[in-house]
XYZ file of N, CA, C and O in Angstrom:
492
model
N -51.588 51.970 -100.454
C -50.600 51.979 -99.395
C -50.308 50.590 -98.896
O -50.668 49.601 -99.513
N -49.635 50.521 -97.776
C -49.324 49.230 -97.170
C -48.141 48.555 -97.827
O -47.410 49.155 -98.607
N -48.005 47.317 -97.493
C -46.879 46.543 -98.003
C -47.215 45.934 -99.355
O -48.360 45.594 -99.622
N -46.196 45.765 -100.202
C -46.444 45.115 -101.485
C -46.780 43.636 -101.283
O -46.457 43.054 -100.248
N -47.428 43.052 -102.274
C -47.681 41.611 -102.248
C -46.346 40.878 -102.167
O -45.381 41.272 -102.822
N -46.298 39.832 -101.313
C -45.058 39.094 -101.129
C -45.279 37.624 -101.423
O -46.342 37.083 -101.153
N -44.235 37.006 -101.924
C -44.240 35.576 -102.175
C -42.905 35.048 -101.663
O -41.881 35.733 -101.796
N -42.912 33.875 -101.057
C -41.671 33.256 -100.588
C -41.580 31.865 -101.193
O -42.557 31.113 -101.184
N -40.408 31.544 -101.725
C -40.165 30.209 -102.271
C -39.016 29.566 -101.516
O -38.101 30.244 -101.063
N -39.100 28.244 -101.366
C -38.039 27.488 -100.709
C -37.494 26.459 -101.672
O -38.179 26.054 -102.613
N -36.255 26.022 -101.425
C -35.588 25.196 -102.407
C -34.775 24.083 -101.772
O -34.427 24.127 -100.585
N -34.418 23.109 -102.622
C -33.532 22.049 -102.151
C -32.078 22.517 -102.084
O -31.205 21.748 -101.700
N -31.813 23.796 -102.410
C -30.466 24.347 -102.184
C -30.355 24.985 -100.795
O -29.398 25.701 -100.514
N -31.342 24.714 -99.926
C -31.394 25.129 -98.515
C -31.814 26.586 -98.326
O -31.845 27.078 -97.198
N -32.126 27.320 -99.384
C -32.412 28.748 -99.265
C -33.888 29.048 -99.518
O -34.640 28.213 -100.019
N -34.270 30.271 -99.155
C -35.582 30.811 -99.468
C -35.359 32.116 -100.223
O -34.361 32.819 -99.989
N -36.287 32.450 -101.103
C -36.281 33.741 -101.785
C -37.569 34.479 -101.451
O -38.645 33.882 -101.429
N -37.445 35.779 -101.216
C -38.599 36.663 -101.062
C -38.768 37.412 -102.368
O -37.795 37.968 -102.905
N -39.996 37.421 -102.871
C -40.319 38.069 -104.135
C -41.413 39.113 -103.913
O -42.271 38.941 -103.048
N -41.387 40.175 -104.719
C -42.514 41.106 -104.844
C -43.005 40.949 -106.278
O -42.559 41.665 -107.173
N -43.910 39.987 -106.511
C -44.220 39.590 -107.886
C -44.787 40.702 -108.763
O -44.598 40.681 -109.968
N -45.446 41.684 -108.173
C -46.002 42.778 -108.987
C -44.941 43.789 -109.387
O -45.179 44.630 -110.250
N -43.784 43.719 -108.711
C -42.757 44.736 -108.954
C -41.602 44.250 -109.817
O -40.752 45.047 -110.187
N -41.535 42.943 -110.078
C -40.446 42.470 -110.912
C -40.313 40.968 -110.886
O -40.933 40.291 -110.069
N -39.491 40.479 -111.775
C -39.325 39.038 -111.935
C -38.101 38.502 -111.193
O -37.728 37.345 -111.376
N -37.462 39.316 -110.387
C -36.266 38.883 -109.659
C -36.533 38.927 -108.162
O -37.242 39.807 -107.683
N -35.950 37.993 -107.406
C -36.175 37.989 -105.958
C -35.586 39.238 -105.301
O -34.582 39.784 -105.755
N -36.236 39.658 -104.208
C -35.787 40.822 -103.436
C -34.647 40.416 -102.495
O -33.688 41.137 -102.315
N -34.798 39.251 -101.881
C -33.869 38.804 -100.847
C -33.672 37.303 -100.934
O -34.606 36.563 -101.244
N -32.464 36.863 -100.619
C -32.142 35.441 -100.481
C -31.896 35.174 -99.004
O -31.076 35.836 -98.370
N -32.623 34.204 -98.451
C -32.541 33.891 -97.019
C -31.824 32.567 -96.820
O -32.143 31.573 -97.478
N -30.865 32.575 -95.916
C -30.114 31.359 -95.625
C -30.261 31.004 -94.152
O -30.652 31.836 -93.335
N -29.935 29.776 -93.817
C -29.986 29.338 -92.430
C -30.318 27.867 -92.298
O -29.812 27.199 -91.414
N -31.178 27.367 -93.185
C -31.448 25.929 -93.143
C -30.219 25.166 -93.634
O -29.474 25.649 -94.487
N -30.044 23.967 -93.075
C -28.889 23.140 -93.409
C -29.220 22.031 -94.404
O -28.343 21.299 -94.836
N -30.501 21.895 -94.723
C -30.941 20.930 -95.728
C -32.120 21.546 -96.480
O -32.504 22.678 -96.215
N -32.687 20.784 -97.403
C -33.750 21.289 -98.275
C -34.936 21.830 -97.475
O -35.292 21.305 -96.426
N -35.540 22.884 -97.996
C -36.737 23.487 -97.412
C -37.959 22.779 -97.996
O -38.131 22.732 -99.216
N -38.786 22.209 -97.112
C -39.963 21.448 -97.541
C -41.213 22.280 -97.702
O -42.014 22.033 -98.595
N -41.429 23.223 -96.784
C -42.719 23.903 -96.752
C -42.560 25.290 -96.142
O -41.722 25.486 -95.262
N -43.382 26.214 -96.623
C -43.398 27.589 -96.117
C -44.852 28.001 -95.969
O -45.682 27.666 -96.822
N -45.168 28.726 -94.890
C -46.529 29.243 -94.720
C -46.487 30.599 -94.037
O -45.776 30.777 -93.043
N -47.237 31.554 -94.571
C -47.415 32.857 -93.935
C -48.431 32.746 -92.812
O -49.421 31.997 -92.926
N -48.231 33.513 -91.742
C -49.259 33.643 -90.714
C -50.457 34.367 -91.323
O -50.326 35.088 -92.322
N -51.648 34.202 -90.734
C -52.843 34.804 -91.328
C -52.754 36.318 -91.526
O -53.293 36.840 -92.497
N -52.068 37.014 -90.627
C -51.965 38.475 -90.765
C -50.753 38.905 -91.587
O -50.535 40.100 -91.793
N -49.955 37.941 -92.057
C -48.797 38.271 -92.875
C -47.586 38.773 -92.112
O -46.565 39.090 -92.717
N -47.673 38.835 -90.795
C -46.547 39.351 -89.994
C -45.334 38.435 -90.034
O -44.198 38.889 -89.922
N -45.588 37.133 -90.118
C -44.526 36.141 -90.079
C -44.699 35.139 -91.204
O -45.789 34.980 -91.741
N -43.619 34.426 -91.513
C -43.769 33.172 -92.230
C -42.844 32.160 -91.589
O -41.851 32.507 -90.945
N -43.229 30.905 -91.712
C -42.474 29.801 -91.124
C -42.002 28.894 -92.242
O -42.692 28.713 -93.244
N -40.817 28.319 -92.057
C -40.292 27.345 -93.004
C -39.929 26.076 -92.252
O -39.410 26.127 -91.142
N -40.226 24.944 -92.865
C -39.865 23.642 -92.315
C -38.905 22.958 -93.264
O -39.027 23.093 -94.483
N -37.947 22.213 -92.698
C -36.858 21.678 -93.512
C -36.505 20.241 -93.141
O -36.790 19.770 -92.037
N -35.829 19.587 -94.075
C -35.242 18.275 -93.798
C -34.201 18.350 -92.686
O -33.801 17.326 -92.146
N -33.744 19.555 -92.333
C -32.751 19.688 -91.248
C -33.380 19.566 -89.854
O -32.704 19.785 -88.850
N -34.685 19.218 -89.791
C -35.418 18.994 -88.538
C -35.798 20.280 -87.824
O -36.268 20.253 -86.696
N -35.592 21.413 -88.458
C -35.838 22.709 -87.831
C -37.024 23.414 -88.484
O -37.332 23.218 -89.653
N -37.659 24.273 -87.670
C -38.642 25.228 -88.159
C -38.042 26.605 -87.910
O -37.515 26.870 -86.825
N -38.078 27.457 -88.904
C -37.573 28.820 -88.739
C -38.713 29.810 -88.934
O -39.593 29.603 -89.768
N -38.674 30.860 -88.121
C -39.665 31.932 -88.190
C -38.976 33.175 -88.740
O -37.887 33.550 -88.289
N -39.634 33.810 -89.693
C -39.081 34.966 -90.408
C -40.076 36.115 -90.352
O -41.286 35.906 -90.208
N -39.589 37.320 -90.517
C -40.424 38.520 -90.526
C -41.103 38.641 -91.889
O -40.431 38.833 -92.904
N -42.410 38.543 -91.917
C -43.149 38.577 -93.171
C -43.245 39.950 -93.796
O -43.614 40.086 -94.949
N -42.922 40.992 -93.038
C -43.058 42.357 -93.559
C -41.726 43.021 -93.841
O -41.668 44.001 -94.555
N -40.662 42.512 -93.246
C -39.352 43.150 -93.360
C -38.430 42.327 -94.269
O -37.325 41.982 -93.895
N -38.933 42.004 -95.461
C -38.170 41.235 -96.449
C -37.581 39.955 -95.883
O -36.510 39.519 -96.280
N -38.256 39.367 -94.899
C -37.867 38.058 -94.412
C -36.743 38.037 -93.396
O -36.044 37.038 -93.286
N -36.584 39.097 -92.634
C -35.546 39.098 -91.599
C -35.735 37.886 -90.684
O -36.854 37.586 -90.266
N -34.636 37.173 -90.377
C -34.694 35.982 -89.530
C -35.083 36.367 -88.110
O -34.550 37.333 -87.554
N -35.994 35.605 -87.503
C -36.420 35.880 -86.132
C -35.998 34.794 -85.153
O -35.418 35.089 -84.126
N -36.308 33.523 -85.440
C -35.943 32.460 -84.489
C -36.001 31.093 -85.146
O -36.644 30.911 -86.171
N -35.320 30.142 -84.493
C -35.355 28.732 -84.887
C -36.071 27.949 -83.803
O -35.785 28.126 -82.617
N -36.993 27.094 -84.226
C -37.721 26.217 -83.311
C -37.148 24.815 -83.453
O -37.175 24.236 -84.537
N -36.606 24.296 -82.362
C -35.941 23.002 -82.410
C -36.658 21.992 -81.524
O -37.301 22.364 -80.546
N -36.537 20.729 -81.870
C -37.121 19.667 -81.071
C -37.483 18.439 -81.881
O -37.526 17.342 -81.344
N -37.763 18.623 -83.166
C -38.053 17.446 -83.988
C -36.777 16.625 -84.174
O -35.675 17.169 -84.246
N -36.951 15.300 -84.261
C -35.808 14.411 -84.501
C -35.879 13.799 -85.893
O -35.133 12.887 -86.213
N -36.764 14.302 -86.718
C -36.869 13.904 -88.120
C -37.186 15.120 -88.958
O -37.474 16.210 -88.427
N -37.138 14.944 -90.259
C -37.427 16.035 -91.187
C -38.784 16.657 -90.885
O -39.731 15.967 -90.516
N -38.886 17.978 -91.035
C -40.163 18.682 -90.899
C -40.790 18.778 -92.284
O -40.201 19.338 -93.211
N -41.987 18.198 -92.405
C -42.655 18.130 -93.706
C -43.595 19.298 -93.958
O -43.766 19.729 -95.087
N -44.268 19.780 -92.914
C -45.271 20.809 -93.137
C -45.460 21.651 -91.893
O -45.235 21.192 -90.771
N -45.862 22.907 -92.105
C -46.176 23.828 -91.016
C -47.538 24.462 -91.308
O -47.907 24.641 -92.464
N -48.275 24.783 -90.235
C -49.577 25.440 -90.390
C -49.809 26.355 -89.197
O -49.460 26.015 -88.064
N -50.407 27.505 -89.445
C -50.674 28.515 -88.414
C -52.093 28.385 -87.872
O -53.009 28.015 -88.607
N -52.271 28.758 -86.607
C -53.625 28.913 -86.066
C -54.252 30.166 -86.680
O -53.551 31.042 -87.186
N -55.568 30.262 -86.610
C -56.263 31.382 -87.264
C -55.904 32.728 -86.652
O -55.959 33.749 -87.342
N -55.498 32.743 -85.378
C -55.103 34.021 -84.758
C -53.609 34.301 -84.895
O -53.129 35.337 -84.444
N -52.847 33.383 -85.494
C -51.424 33.601 -85.726
C -50.533 33.421 -84.511
O -49.328 33.620 -84.608
N -51.095 33.035 -83.372
C -50.277 32.876 -82.165
C -49.548 31.541 -82.132
O -48.501 31.419 -81.506
N -50.141 30.530 -82.755
C -49.589 29.185 -82.679
C -49.245 28.661 -84.061
O -49.869 29.024 -85.054
N -48.241 27.803 -84.061
C -47.823 27.127 -85.277
C -47.757 25.645 -84.949
O -47.343 25.268 -83.853
N -48.170 24.809 -85.884
C -47.997 23.372 -85.711
C -47.077 22.888 -86.823
O -47.141 23.377 -87.953
N -46.179 21.975 -86.463
C -45.261 21.397 -87.449
C -45.435 19.888 -87.444
O -45.624 19.275 -86.395
N -45.390 19.295 -88.636
C -45.533 17.850 -88.796
C -44.213 17.299 -89.306
O -43.598 17.871 -90.203
N -43.794 16.174 -88.709
C -42.449 15.667 -88.976
C -42.437 14.176 -89.293
O -43.327 13.425 -88.891
N -41.377 13.761 -89.953
C -41.097 12.346 -90.190
C -40.943 11.574 -88.885
O -41.097 10.352 -88.860
N -40.655 12.299 -87.768
C -40.500 11.625 -86.471
C -41.831 11.141 -85.884
O -41.887 10.727 -84.732
N -42.905 11.197 -86.680
C -44.236 10.722 -86.293
C -44.907 11.581 -85.228
O -45.806 11.126 -84.533
N -44.470 12.828 -85.091
C -45.127 13.747 -84.167
C -45.522 15.023 -84.895
O -44.977 15.372 -85.950
N -46.479 15.704 -84.285
C -46.765 17.101 -84.605
C -46.394 17.884 -83.358
O -46.598 17.403 -82.231
N -45.810 19.049 -83.542
C -45.461 19.891 -82.395
C -46.225 21.207 -82.503
O -46.359 21.783 -83.585
N -46.714 21.653 -81.346
C -47.429 22.921 -81.251
C -46.498 23.940 -80.616
O -45.946 23.698 -79.544
N -46.338 25.076 -81.286
C -45.413 26.125 -80.844
C -46.194 27.396 -80.541
O -47.075 27.773 -81.311
N -45.867 28.035 -79.430
C -46.366 29.383 -79.147
C -45.323 30.327 -79.711
O -44.263 30.527 -79.125
N -45.599 30.875 -80.870
C -44.585 31.594 -81.642
C -44.060 32.813 -80.909
O -42.888 33.151 -80.994
N -44.916 33.494 -80.137
C -44.494 34.731 -79.491
C -43.622 34.490 -78.265
O -42.839 35.341 -77.882
N -43.729 33.295 -77.653
C -43.102 33.144 -76.342
C -41.764 32.430 -76.337
O -40.944 32.709 -75.478
N -41.540 31.501 -77.243
C -40.307 30.754 -77.050
C -39.882 29.944 -78.233
O -40.476 29.992 -79.296
N -38.816 29.184 -78.001
C -38.214 28.375 -79.041
C -38.436 26.885 -78.815
O -37.993 26.065 -79.585
N -39.116 26.527 -77.710
C -39.380 25.124 -77.421
C -40.858 24.836 -77.597
O -41.695 25.685 -77.313
N -41.163 23.630 -78.033
C -42.553 23.264 -78.307
C -43.391 23.318 -77.038
O -42.960 22.902 -75.973
N -44.601 23.834 -77.184
C -45.551 23.862 -76.082
C -46.130 22.470 -75.854
O -46.374 22.067 -74.726
N -46.378 21.741 -76.940
C -46.918 20.382 -76.863
C -46.295 19.536 -77.966
O -46.012 20.044 -79.053
N -46.105 18.260 -77.671
C -45.736 17.287 -78.690
C -46.862 16.282 -78.799
O -47.279 15.710 -77.789
N -47.389 16.142 -79.993
C -48.546 15.289 -80.217
C -48.093 14.035 -80.971
O -47.834 14.081 -82.166
N -47.949 12.906 -80.253
C -47.496 11.675 -80.904
C -48.678 10.924 -81.493
O -49.813 11.354 -81.369
N -48.406 9.796 -82.107
C -49.483 8.915 -82.483
C -49.501 8.491 -83.927
O -50.002 7.417 -84.217
N -49.024 9.311 -84.829
C -49.038 8.908 -86.229
C -47.874 7.970 -86.505
O -46.725 8.336 -86.286
N -48.173 6.768 -86.956
C -47.109 5.812 -87.264
C -46.445 6.187 -88.581
O -47.082 6.745 -89.475
N -45.167 5.900 -88.669
C -44.433 6.162 -89.910
C -44.826 5.111 -90.933
O -44.632 3.918 -90.714
N -45.375 5.572 -92.069
C -45.804 4.691 -93.168
C -46.322 3.367 -92.666
O -45.964 2.313 -93.113
């Protein structure tokens, strides 16, 4: 029972694909919304959500169980978002950006960063 195994891929064509790899070799859904290449994707620990980070400076949150239905955009970075990572309880997401900051997001509550963590110099 339960949900099928899911895989999400992101591309420099600005899109994401949701796959059910055990059920076939073709994507189930094509997700749009980013305005530039998708750099990184990560599922929350419980699989309820996945987050994508993009050169468009945005982080997007998607429904991990409903074939990737769009949920929200997290804005605030002023440079490309390189990577995203979830807390172990799935409540928080951190994003790392070319703008030399990491931002901490409370995924359930809002679209604005809870904290901005500066300090990493650019190259």
